[in-house]
Every structure is written in C-alpha cells, then in structure tokens.
Amino acid sequence: MTRLSIQFTALIVAILALMGGLLYSIVTTAASESDNRKMAAATLIDSPRDAPLDVFVAIFNNGQLAVSRNMPAGLPDTSAISRVLASHRSETGTSQVGGRSYAVLTAFHDGRVAQAALDRHESQEEADRLVLAMSTTGAAAAVLAALVSVWMAGRALRPLAESLALQRRFVADASHELRTPLTLLSTRAQMLRRKLTRPGAGPAPEEVADGVEGIVEDAKLLTGILDDLLISADPRAAADYEPVNLGSIGANATALAEAEAQKRSILLESKFPSVPVTVRGSEVSLGRVFTALISNSLDHARSAVTIQVSAQGREAVIRVADDGPGFPPDFDTRAFERFASSRADAGKEGVSRHYGLGLALVAEIATLHKGTVGIDSGPTGGAAVVVTLPLA
C-alpha cells in the first residue's frame, strides 16, 4: 500500500511539474513577445518625448542624439547604436544598469537609428510570483494527493488483504488438521514395522515389509509437504528471529538426509566451518531452507551432493550443489517459481527437473531474512543453489 501511495503521489507531482513548466513557459514567452512589440513600436516614434512611460528611447539622426527624460545612467548603449548605424541591421540585447536588467532593441529606420530600452524588473517579479504560486499549489496538491492515495490504496487493497488472510487461514487450518492423523499414521506404521522386525516374530512376507516401509516414508513425505504448506501460507508465521548458527542447522539437516542419500547410493558431503556462522533468523524456517535444498539436490544428483556453509565478508553463504543435469542457462529466475519445471540436456537424453514448492519456499524465506538466492554451476558441472544472508 505504501508503494502504491508513493507511486501515485509521484505521478501527480510529475504531472503538476510538467503543467507548471508549460504554464511558466507560455507566460514568459507571451510577456517577452509583448515587450518586443512595445519596443518595436517605440523605435518608430519621431521624438523620445512620445515614448511610453515604461520605455526609454534614444534617437540618433544627422549626428544628433536625443534621449528620453529620466534615461537611466548607462543608457543608451552607444556602441550598439554605432554598430547598427554601420550595418543598417536591427540588434537586440540586454543591459545591466544600476542593478536592473533592461531589454534593448536598436533599429535602423529611414536613415536614423532608434534605440528602445525596457525595464524587465516588473516582468521578472511577475514571473517570480508565478513560480511561488505554482510551487505553493504544487506542494499542497502533493500533500493532498498523498492523503488521497493512501485512502484509495487502502480501500482497493482491503478486499485483497482479506482474501489472502482467508486463504492463509484455510491452508493453515487444513495443514494443522491433517497433521494429527498423519502423525498417528506414521506412528502406527513404525510400530507395525518394529513388530515385523523384532526377534521371534518370524520372517514377514517381503511384499508386506516393503509396503510398511513405503507407508512410513510416505508419511514422512506428507509431513514435509504440510510443513511447506504452512510456511507457504504465511512465511512470517515461522519468523521467530534470534541469533542462530547456520553450521549447526545445516549439520542437523544433513544428518536427517543421510539415510535417504544412502538409500539412493548418493554421497552426501558437508563442509561446515569450525567457528559459528551466526545470523538472525528463525531456526525452523532456515532448517526448511536446508531441507528443501538437500531434497532438491538428492532428487537430481547422479552420485554426490555437497552442502557448504561459509562466511564471506558480512554475509553468510549456504551452498548446496549436486552433479545432476544442472539448470538451463535461461532458467535463473523461473527456478524459484512454484511448481516450475524445465528440461536440461544431459548427454543425449533430455532430463526434466521439477521443483514443486521447495525452491519457491527457499526464495521466500531468504527474502524474509533480508537475503538473496541464486543458482550457479556445481563443482562437477551440475547445479548449485546459493543463499546469502546478512551475518548477525
């Protein structure tokens, strides 16, 4: 809402400035043309005594120079009269006399030279008053536009905010309601697995054992999806910021993923510094960053995934790389869209990468922690996702 108000106010101010500049140009141009016509008419009179009150006239004829009464000291401009007398061409200019600016027109008519000078002080004062009036009006209009834009933006965004709040509440309520039966399902499946594998239970049919193991893994997967939905509904809900060590968070996430990596015959390599890399953030949210990045790399790696945490200058860097097919060259931004997918060439085969909610959530959490996220090439030519966060 603030951004919309600022943009609307800036637009109004720009329009007013453009209109004010156009009006000022029209007024000053009209005043200048009026002064030029007045001076041109004054050069046609026969005697300086016939000159208008605000115009000073000097006429040089037959070697005699006649000037208006009360001619300011420093006028007429005799050098201009000499040049026009020699060239027979009219000449315009300005003269600074006694702290005032005079517009000067020197013209040649019928063998004589007439020079008209007009004090521009009054016209300049009118222009200054116009600028002051436009500035005052523009400032008042800008304040009014800001107030109106805040009111209009609030009215326009209120239904959208209510709709988003309703959507977030629905996703959060649904996720919380599903969490209890999923937890019970996972617990019962694990108890059944223990009964099948305990001593003296006898060998269980392979299909039954595999089915129970699959139920346990599916329950874990659904629980992770629910966590993603909760953060996706409102990432700020998990934003309980406090100093946390990225190294320990990454180590915990790596340990949890070790079993899955062994099952897929993928080497899970971690590089964490011996000193803490501390940032201010939510341990839950940053844990989801590591979990999502590791899960994405395991889905696409051929043989190895590397998790690295480091401090570079004033930033903490999380880097998770795999030796999979990598990202296409033009996929830098779309990779962090929800349910994005692409096709990357791996040898002669086309290999698809699907990203679901994981990388989109990583981007949202990084933004909430005032960080950035990007993609890079892995150490063996695969894919790498890099998250940078400000150090505490």
Short mmCIF file of C-alpha atoms in Angstrom, two decimals:
data_model
loop_
_atom_site.label_atom_id
_atom_site.label_comp_id
_atom_site.label_asym_id
_atom_site.label_seq_id
_atom_site.Cartn_x
_atom_site.Cartn_y
_atom_site.Cartn_z
CA MET A 1 0.00 0.00 0.00
CA THR A 2 2.83 2.40 0.83
CA ARG A 3 4.48 1.75 -2.53
CA LEU A 4 1.22 2.42 -4.39
CA SER A 5 0.70 5.64 -2.47
CA ILE A 6 4.23 6.84 -3.21
CA GLN A 7 3.90 5.99 -6.90
CA PHE A 8 0.53 7.76 -7.19
CA THR A 9 1.84 10.84 -5.39
CA ALA A 10 4.97 10.90 -7.55
CA LEU A 11 2.79 10.69 -10.67
CA ILE A 12 0.64 13.62 -9.52
CA VAL A 13 3.72 15.69 -8.66
CA ALA A 14 5.27 14.91 -12.06
CA ILE A 15 2.08 15.93 -13.87
CA LEU A 16 1.84 19.16 -11.86
CA ALA A 17 5.51 19.93 -12.51
CA LEU A 18 5.04 19.36 -16.24
CA MET A 19 1.94 21.55 -16.35
CA GLY A 20 3.66 24.23 -14.24
CA GLY A 21 6.68 24.25 -16.52
CA LEU A 22 4.44 24.53 -19.57
CA LEU A 23 2.44 27.36 -17.99
CA TYR A 24 5.61 29.21 -16.96
CA SER A 25 7.00 28.88 -20.48
CA ILE A 26 3.76 30.18 -22.03
CA VAL A 27 3.53 33.15 -19.65
CA THR A 28 7.19 34.20 -20.00
CA THR A 29 7.08 33.78 -23.78
CA ALA A 30 3.94 35.90 -24.02
CA ALA A 31 5.49 38.58 -21.80
CA SER A 32 8.67 38.62 -23.88
CA GLU A 33 6.70 38.95 -27.11
CA SER A 34 4.67 41.80 -25.62
CA ASP A 35 7.86 43.61 -24.58
CA ASN A 36 9.35 43.13 -28.05
CA ARG A 37 6.25 44.55 -29.73
CA LYS A 38 6.27 47.52 -27.35
CA MET A 39 9.95 48.26 -28.05
CA ALA A 40 9.49 47.81 -31.81
CA ALA A 41 6.65 50.34 -31.75
CA ALA A 42 8.77 52.73 -29.68
CA THR A 43 11.55 52.73 -32.29
CA LEU A 44 9.11 54.12 -34.86
CA ILE A 45 8.20 57.30 -32.98
CA ASP A 46 9.52 60.66 -34.13
CA SER A 47 10.65 62.05 -30.77
CA PRO A 48 11.73 60.46 -27.44
CA ARG A 49 9.13 62.63 -25.75
CA ASP A 50 6.41 60.50 -27.36
CA ALA A 51 7.73 57.28 -25.82
CA PRO A 52 5.53 55.26 -23.42
CA LEU A 53 6.19 55.81 -19.71
CA ASP A 54 7.95 52.47 -19.17
CA VAL A 55 10.11 52.65 -22.33
CA PHE A 56 13.27 54.72 -22.68
CA VAL A 57 14.04 55.84 -26.25
CA ALA A 58 17.17 57.31 -27.84
CA ILE A 59 17.20 58.55 -31.46
CA PHE A 60 20.41 59.27 -33.39
CA ASN A 61 19.74 61.35 -36.51
CA ASN A 62 22.03 63.60 -38.52
CA GLY A 63 24.76 63.35 -35.92
CA GLN A 64 22.43 64.39 -33.09
CA LEU A 65 21.40 62.10 -30.21
CA ALA A 66 18.06 62.74 -28.49
CA VAL A 67 17.07 60.70 -25.43
CA SER A 68 14.03 60.31 -23.16
CA ARG A 69 13.81 62.20 -19.95
CA ASN A 70 14.94 60.24 -16.87
CA MET A 71 17.08 58.00 -19.05
CA PRO A 72 18.94 55.65 -16.62
CA ALA A 73 22.64 56.23 -16.23
CA GLY A 74 24.47 53.84 -18.53
CA LEU A 75 21.88 54.13 -21.29
CA PRO A 76 21.65 54.46 -24.20
CA ASP A 77 24.04 51.79 -25.48
CA THR A 78 26.08 53.93 -27.84
CA SER A 79 28.18 51.04 -29.07
CA ALA A 80 25.04 49.25 -30.25
CA ILE A 81 23.89 52.45 -31.98
CA SER A 82 27.24 52.68 -33.79
CA ARG A 83 27.06 49.06 -34.94
CA VAL A 84 23.51 49.39 -36.25
CA LEU A 85 24.35 52.69 -37.95
CA ALA A 86 27.17 50.93 -39.78
CA SER A 87 25.31 47.69 -40.63
CA HIS A 88 21.75 49.04 -41.03
CA ARG A 89 20.56 45.85 -39.22
CA SER A 90 18.46 45.75 -36.08
CA GLU A 91 20.05 44.39 -32.93
CA THR A 92 18.56 43.07 -29.67
CA GLY A 93 20.24 42.52 -26.34
CA THR A 94 20.19 43.18 -22.61
CA SER A 95 21.97 45.72 -20.46
CA GLN A 96 22.65 45.60 -16.71
CA VAL A 97 22.39 49.13 -15.34
CA GLY A 98 22.15 50.07 -11.67
CA GLY A 99 21.34 46.52 -10.61
CA ARG A 100 18.44 46.26 -13.05
CA SER A 101 18.14 44.36 -16.31
CA TYR A 102 16.93 46.19 -19.43
CA ALA A 103 15.86 44.67 -22.74
CA VAL A 104 17.34 46.78 -25.54
CA LEU A 105 16.24 46.97 -29.20
CA THR A 106 18.31 49.07 -31.61
CA ALA A 107 16.77 49.56 -35.09
CA PHE A 108 17.62 51.46 -38.28
CA HIS A 109 14.73 53.33 -39.93
CA ASP A 110 14.83 55.95 -42.69
CA GLY A 111 18.47 56.91 -42.22
CA ARG A 112 18.29 57.17 -38.44
CA VAL A 113 18.92 54.82 -35.54
CA ALA A 114 16.38 54.45 -32.75
CA GLN A 115 17.06 52.52 -29.54
CA ALA A 116 14.33 51.42 -27.12
CA ALA A 117 15.11 50.08 -23.63
CA LEU A 118 12.52 48.41 -21.38
CA ASP A 119 12.98 47.69 -17.68
CA ARG A 120 12.43 43.93 -17.15
CA HIS A 121 12.20 44.20 -13.37
CA GLU A 122 8.40 44.19 -13.29
CA SER A 123 8.03 41.26 -15.68
CA GLN A 124 10.66 39.32 -13.71
CA GLU A 125 8.76 39.97 -10.49
CA GLU A 126 5.58 38.66 -12.12
CA ALA A 127 7.42 35.53 -13.20
CA ASP A 128 8.77 35.05 -9.67
CA ARG A 129 5.29 35.44 -8.22
CA LEU A 130 4.03 32.86 -10.70
CA VAL A 131 6.75 30.39 -9.68
CA LEU A 132 5.98 30.92 -5.99
CA ALA A 133 2.26 30.41 -6.59
CA MET A 134 2.85 27.25 -8.60
CA SER A 135 5.30 25.89 -6.01
CA THR A 136 2.86 26.50 -3.15
CA THR A 137 -0.02 25.00 -5.10
CA GLY A 138 2.10 22.02 -6.13
CA ALA A 139 3.20 21.31 -2.56
CA ALA A 140 -0.39 21.49 -1.30
CA ALA A 141 -1.54 19.27 -4.16
CA ALA A 142 1.23 16.75 -3.40
CA VAL A 143 0.16 16.52 0.25
CA LEU A 144 -3.47 16.15 -0.75
CA ALA A 145 -2.57 13.55 -3.38
CA ALA A 146 -0.58 11.58 -0.80
CA LEU A 147 -3.53 11.54 1.61
CA VAL A 148 -5.99 10.61 -1.11
CA SER A 149 -3.68 7.90 -2.49
CA VAL A 150 -3.28 6.33 0.96
CA TRP A 151 -7.05 6.28 1.38
CA MET A 152 -7.68 4.91 -2.12
CA ALA A 153 -4.94 2.29 -1.85
CA GLY A 154 -6.31 1.16 1.49
CA ARG A 155 -9.80 0.76 0.06
CA ALA A 156 -8.51 -1.01 -3.06
CA LEU A 157 -6.25 -3.44 -1.19
CA ARG A 158 -8.56 -4.21 1.73
CA PRO A 159 -10.58 -6.90 -0.14
CA LEU A 160 -7.35 -8.45 -1.44
CA ALA A 161 -5.82 -8.48 2.04
CA GLU A 162 -8.95 -10.09 3.46
CA SER A 163 -8.92 -12.70 0.71
CA LEU A 164 -5.25 -13.51 1.32
CA ALA A 165 -5.86 -13.73 5.07
CA LEU A 166 -8.76 -16.11 4.47
CA GLN A 167 -6.62 -18.22 2.15
CA ARG A 168 -3.79 -18.36 4.68
CA ARG A 169 -6.16 -19.33 7.47
CA PHE A 170 -7.66 -22.07 5.31
CA VAL A 171 -4.26 -23.56 4.41
CA ALA A 172 -3.03 -23.27 7.99
CA ASP A 173 -6.18 -24.84 9.43
CA ALA A 174 -6.18 -27.63 6.87
CA SER A 175 -2.50 -28.35 7.46
CA HIS A 176 -2.94 -28.44 11.23
CA GLU A 177 -5.99 -30.69 10.93
CA LEU A 178 -4.10 -33.10 8.68
CA ARG A 179 -1.03 -33.14 10.89
CA THR A 180 -2.71 -35.20 13.67
CA PRO A 181 -3.93 -38.13 11.51
CA LEU A 182 -0.62 -38.13 9.64
CA THR A 183 1.28 -38.34 12.90
CA LEU A 184 -0.91 -41.23 14.03
CA LEU A 185 -0.47 -42.96 10.68
CA SER A 186 3.31 -42.59 10.86
CA THR A 187 3.40 -43.83 14.46
CA ARG A 188 1.27 -46.90 13.71
CA ALA A 189 3.30 -47.70 10.61
CA GLN A 190 6.55 -47.52 12.60
CA MET A 191 5.07 -49.72 15.35
CA LEU A 192 4.00 -52.24 12.74
CA ARG A 193 7.47 -52.20 11.21
CA ARG A 194 9.04 -52.83 14.63
CA LYS A 195 6.67 -55.77 15.22
CA LEU A 196 7.62 -57.29 11.89
CA THR A 197 11.34 -56.95 12.57
CA ARG A 198 11.51 -57.83 16.28
CA PRO A 199 13.17 -61.08 17.31
CA GLY A 200 10.88 -64.10 17.37
CA ALA A 201 8.29 -62.52 15.11
CA GLY A 202 9.25 -64.76 12.23
CA PRO A 203 10.03 -63.66 8.71
CA ALA A 204 7.43 -61.37 7.25
CA PRO A 205 6.46 -61.59 3.58
CA GLU A 206 8.65 -59.30 1.51
CA GLU A 207 5.68 -57.53 0.00
CA VAL A 208 4.27 -56.73 3.45
CA ALA A 209 7.62 -55.44 4.74
CA ASP A 210 8.10 -53.29 1.65
CA GLY A 211 4.56 -51.96 1.96
CA VAL A 212 5.03 -50.98 5.59
CA GLU A 213 8.34 -49.29 4.78
CA GLY A 214 6.65 -47.40 1.98
CA ILE A 215 3.88 -46.22 4.32
CA VAL A 216 6.49 -44.89 6.77
CA GLU A 217 8.33 -43.00 4.03
CA ASP A 218 5.10 -41.66 2.54
CA ALA A 219 4.02 -40.37 5.95
CA LYS A 220 7.35 -38.55 6.29
CA LEU A 221 6.90 -37.07 2.82
CA LEU A 222 3.38 -35.88 3.57
CA THR A 223 4.54 -34.33 6.85
CA GLY A 224 7.22 -32.40 4.95
CA ILE A 225 4.63 -31.24 2.42
CA LEU A 226 2.42 -29.99 5.25
CA ASP A 227 5.35 -28.04 6.70
CA ASP A 228 5.91 -26.47 3.29
CA LEU A 229 2.24 -25.54 3.03
CA LEU A 230 2.30 -23.90 6.45
CA ILE A 231 5.32 -21.78 5.55
CA SER A 232 3.88 -21.07 2.10
CA ALA A 233 0.58 -19.88 3.59
CA ASP A 234 2.39 -17.28 5.67
CA PRO A 235 6.21 -17.46 5.90
CA ARG A 236 6.12 -14.79 8.62
CA ALA A 237 4.42 -17.23 10.98
CA ALA A 238 7.71 -19.10 11.42
CA ALA A 239 9.78 -15.93 11.70
CA ASP A 240 10.81 -16.05 15.37
CA TYR A 241 14.11 -14.27 14.81
CA GLU A 242 17.05 -14.90 17.11
CA PRO A 243 20.79 -15.50 16.66
CA VAL A 244 21.25 -18.98 15.15
CA ASN A 245 24.27 -20.90 13.87
CA LEU A 246 23.83 -21.94 10.25
CA GLY A 247 26.51 -24.60 10.64
CA SER A 248 24.58 -26.49 13.32
CA ILE A 249 21.29 -26.13 11.43
CA GLY A 250 22.94 -27.45 8.28
CA ALA A 251 24.54 -30.32 10.19
CA ASN A 252 21.17 -31.38 11.62
CA ALA A 253 19.51 -31.24 8.21
CA THR A 254 22.38 -33.23 6.66
CA ALA A 255 22.12 -35.90 9.36
CA LEU A 256 18.39 -36.27 8.72
CA ALA A 257 19.02 -36.68 4.99
CA GLU A 258 21.84 -39.21 5.38
CA ALA A 259 19.57 -42.26 5.33
CA GLU A 260 17.81 -41.12 2.16
CA ALA A 261 21.15 -40.43 0.48
CA GLN A 262 22.45 -43.93 1.36
CA LYS A 263 19.27 -45.48 0.02
CA ARG A 264 19.89 -43.71 -3.31
CA SER A 265 23.64 -44.51 -3.25
CA ILE A 266 24.46 -40.80 -3.24
CA LEU A 267 27.46 -39.39 -1.36
CA LEU A 268 26.36 -36.63 0.98
CA GLU A 269 29.35 -34.38 1.65
CA SER A 270 29.20 -31.50 4.15
CA LYS A 271 31.59 -28.60 4.62
CA PHE A 272 30.84 -26.64 7.77
CA PRO A 273 33.30 -24.22 9.43
CA SER A 274 34.63 -24.88 12.91
CA VAL A 275 33.58 -21.39 14.06
CA PRO A 276 29.87 -20.44 14.24
CA VAL A 277 28.33 -18.65 11.27
CA THR A 278 25.63 -16.68 13.08
CA VAL A 279 22.64 -14.95 11.51
CA ARG A 280 19.47 -13.53 12.96
CA GLY A 281 16.55 -15.65 11.85
CA SER A 282 14.09 -18.41 12.51
CA GLU A 283 15.71 -21.78 13.17
CA VAL A 284 12.60 -23.56 11.86
CA SER A 285 12.49 -21.57 8.63
CA LEU A 286 16.24 -21.85 7.99
CA GLY A 287 16.01 -25.57 8.69
CA ARG A 288 13.41 -25.79 5.93
CA VAL A 289 15.87 -24.00 3.63
CA PHE A 290 18.49 -26.72 4.15
CA THR A 291 15.88 -29.49 3.94
CA ALA A 292 14.40 -28.17 0.70
CA LEU A 293 17.79 -27.60 -0.94
CA ILE A 294 19.13 -31.04 0.06
CA SER A 295 15.92 -32.75 -1.04
CA ASN A 296 16.03 -30.98 -4.41
CA SER A 297 19.67 -31.97 -4.93
CA LEU A 298 19.03 -35.60 -3.95
CA ASP A 299 16.22 -35.76 -6.48
CA HIS A 300 18.53 -34.76 -9.33
CA ALA A 301 22.04 -35.83 -8.29
CA ARG A 302 23.83 -38.69 -10.02
CA SER A 303 26.30 -39.62 -7.32
CA ALA A 304 27.12 -36.72 -4.95
CA VAL A 305 25.61 -33.75 -3.11
CA THR A 306 27.71 -31.11 -1.32
CA ILE A 307 26.34 -28.92 1.48
CA GLN A 308 28.52 -25.97 2.43
CA VAL A 309 28.21 -23.07 4.87
CA SER A 310 30.72 -20.21 4.90
CA ALA A 311 31.14 -16.57 5.85
CA GLN A 312 32.19 -14.11 3.14
CA GLY A 313 32.62 -10.54 4.30
CA ARG A 314 29.42 -9.50 6.03
CA GLU A 315 27.35 -12.31 4.56
CA ALA A 316 26.70 -15.93 5.40
CA VAL A 317 26.57 -18.22 2.38
CA ILE A 318 24.67 -21.51 2.07
CA ARG A 319 25.63 -23.53 -0.99
CA VAL A 320 24.06 -26.88 -1.90
CA ALA A 321 25.39 -28.46 -5.10
CA ASP A 322 24.78 -31.70 -6.96
CA ASP A 323 26.30 -33.42 -10.00
CA GLY A 324 22.99 -33.76 -11.82
CA PRO A 325 21.89 -32.30 -15.17
CA GLY A 326 22.06 -28.71 -13.91
CA PHE A 327 19.92 -25.72 -14.75
CA PRO A 328 19.32 -24.37 -18.27
CA PRO A 329 21.15 -21.09 -18.98
CA ASP A 330 17.93 -19.06 -19.17
CA PHE A 331 16.27 -20.58 -16.10
CA ASP A 332 17.82 -18.39 -13.39
CA THR A 333 14.59 -16.75 -12.21
CA ARG A 334 11.95 -19.34 -13.10
CA ALA A 335 13.66 -21.96 -10.95
CA PHE A 336 12.22 -20.26 -7.87
CA GLU A 337 8.64 -20.14 -9.14
CA ARG A 338 6.16 -22.52 -7.62
CA PHE A 339 5.95 -25.88 -9.41
CA ALA A 340 8.42 -24.76 -12.07
CA SER A 341 9.90 -27.34 -14.39
CA SER A 342 12.47 -27.39 -17.16
CA ARG A 343 14.27 -29.74 -19.46
CA ALA A 344 18.05 -29.83 -19.30
CA ASP A 345 20.26 -31.77 -21.68
CA ALA A 346 22.31 -34.49 -20.07
CA GLY A 347 24.36 -36.11 -22.76
CA LYS A 348 21.96 -37.21 -25.48
CA GLU A 349 18.99 -37.57 -23.13
CA GLY A 350 16.59 -34.87 -22.08
CA VAL A 351 16.29 -34.81 -18.31
CA SER A 352 13.48 -32.89 -16.66
CA ARG A 353 13.90 -31.01 -13.40
CA HIS A 354 10.75 -30.37 -11.38
CA TYR A 355 10.92 -28.08 -8.38
CA GLY A 356 7.47 -28.04 -6.74
CA LEU A 357 7.27 -25.74 -3.71
CA GLY A 358 10.78 -26.34 -2.36
CA LEU A 359 12.86 -23.71 -4.15
CA ALA A 360 9.99 -21.21 -4.10
CA LEU A 361 9.87 -21.51 -0.31
CA VAL A 362 13.65 -21.10 -0.14
CA ALA A 363 13.35 -17.81 -2.05
CA GLU A 364 10.53 -16.58 0.20
CA ILE A 365 12.39 -17.44 3.41
CA ALA A 366 15.59 -15.84 2.12
CA THR A 367 13.69 -12.65 1.30
CA LEU A 368 12.12 -12.57 4.78
CA HIS A 369 15.62 -12.85 6.25
CA LYS A 370 16.82 -9.94 4.04
CA GLY A 371 18.89 -12.32 1.94
CA THR A 372 19.12 -13.40 -1.68
CA VAL A 373 19.05 -16.69 -3.55
CA GLY A 374 20.54 -17.66 -6.89
CA ILE A 375 21.73 -20.60 -8.94
CA ASP A 376 25.20 -21.49 -10.09
CA SER A 377 27.16 -24.34 -11.62
CA GLY A 378 28.17 -27.14 -9.31
CA PRO A 379 31.80 -28.20 -8.80
CA THR A 380 31.37 -31.07 -11.27
CA GLY A 381 29.20 -29.20 -13.75
CA GLY A 382 25.88 -29.93 -12.07
CA ALA A 383 23.59 -27.50 -10.28
CA ALA A 384 24.15 -25.37 -7.19
CA VAL A 385 21.76 -23.15 -5.25
CA VAL A 386 23.36 -20.33 -3.28
CA VAL A 387 21.60 -18.49 -0.44
CA THR A 388 23.23 -15.40 1.09
CA LEU A 389 22.09 -13.95 4.41
CA PRO A 390 23.41 -11.00 6.42
CA LEU A 391 25.57 -12.03 9.35
CA ALA A 392 24.32 -11.19 12.82
#
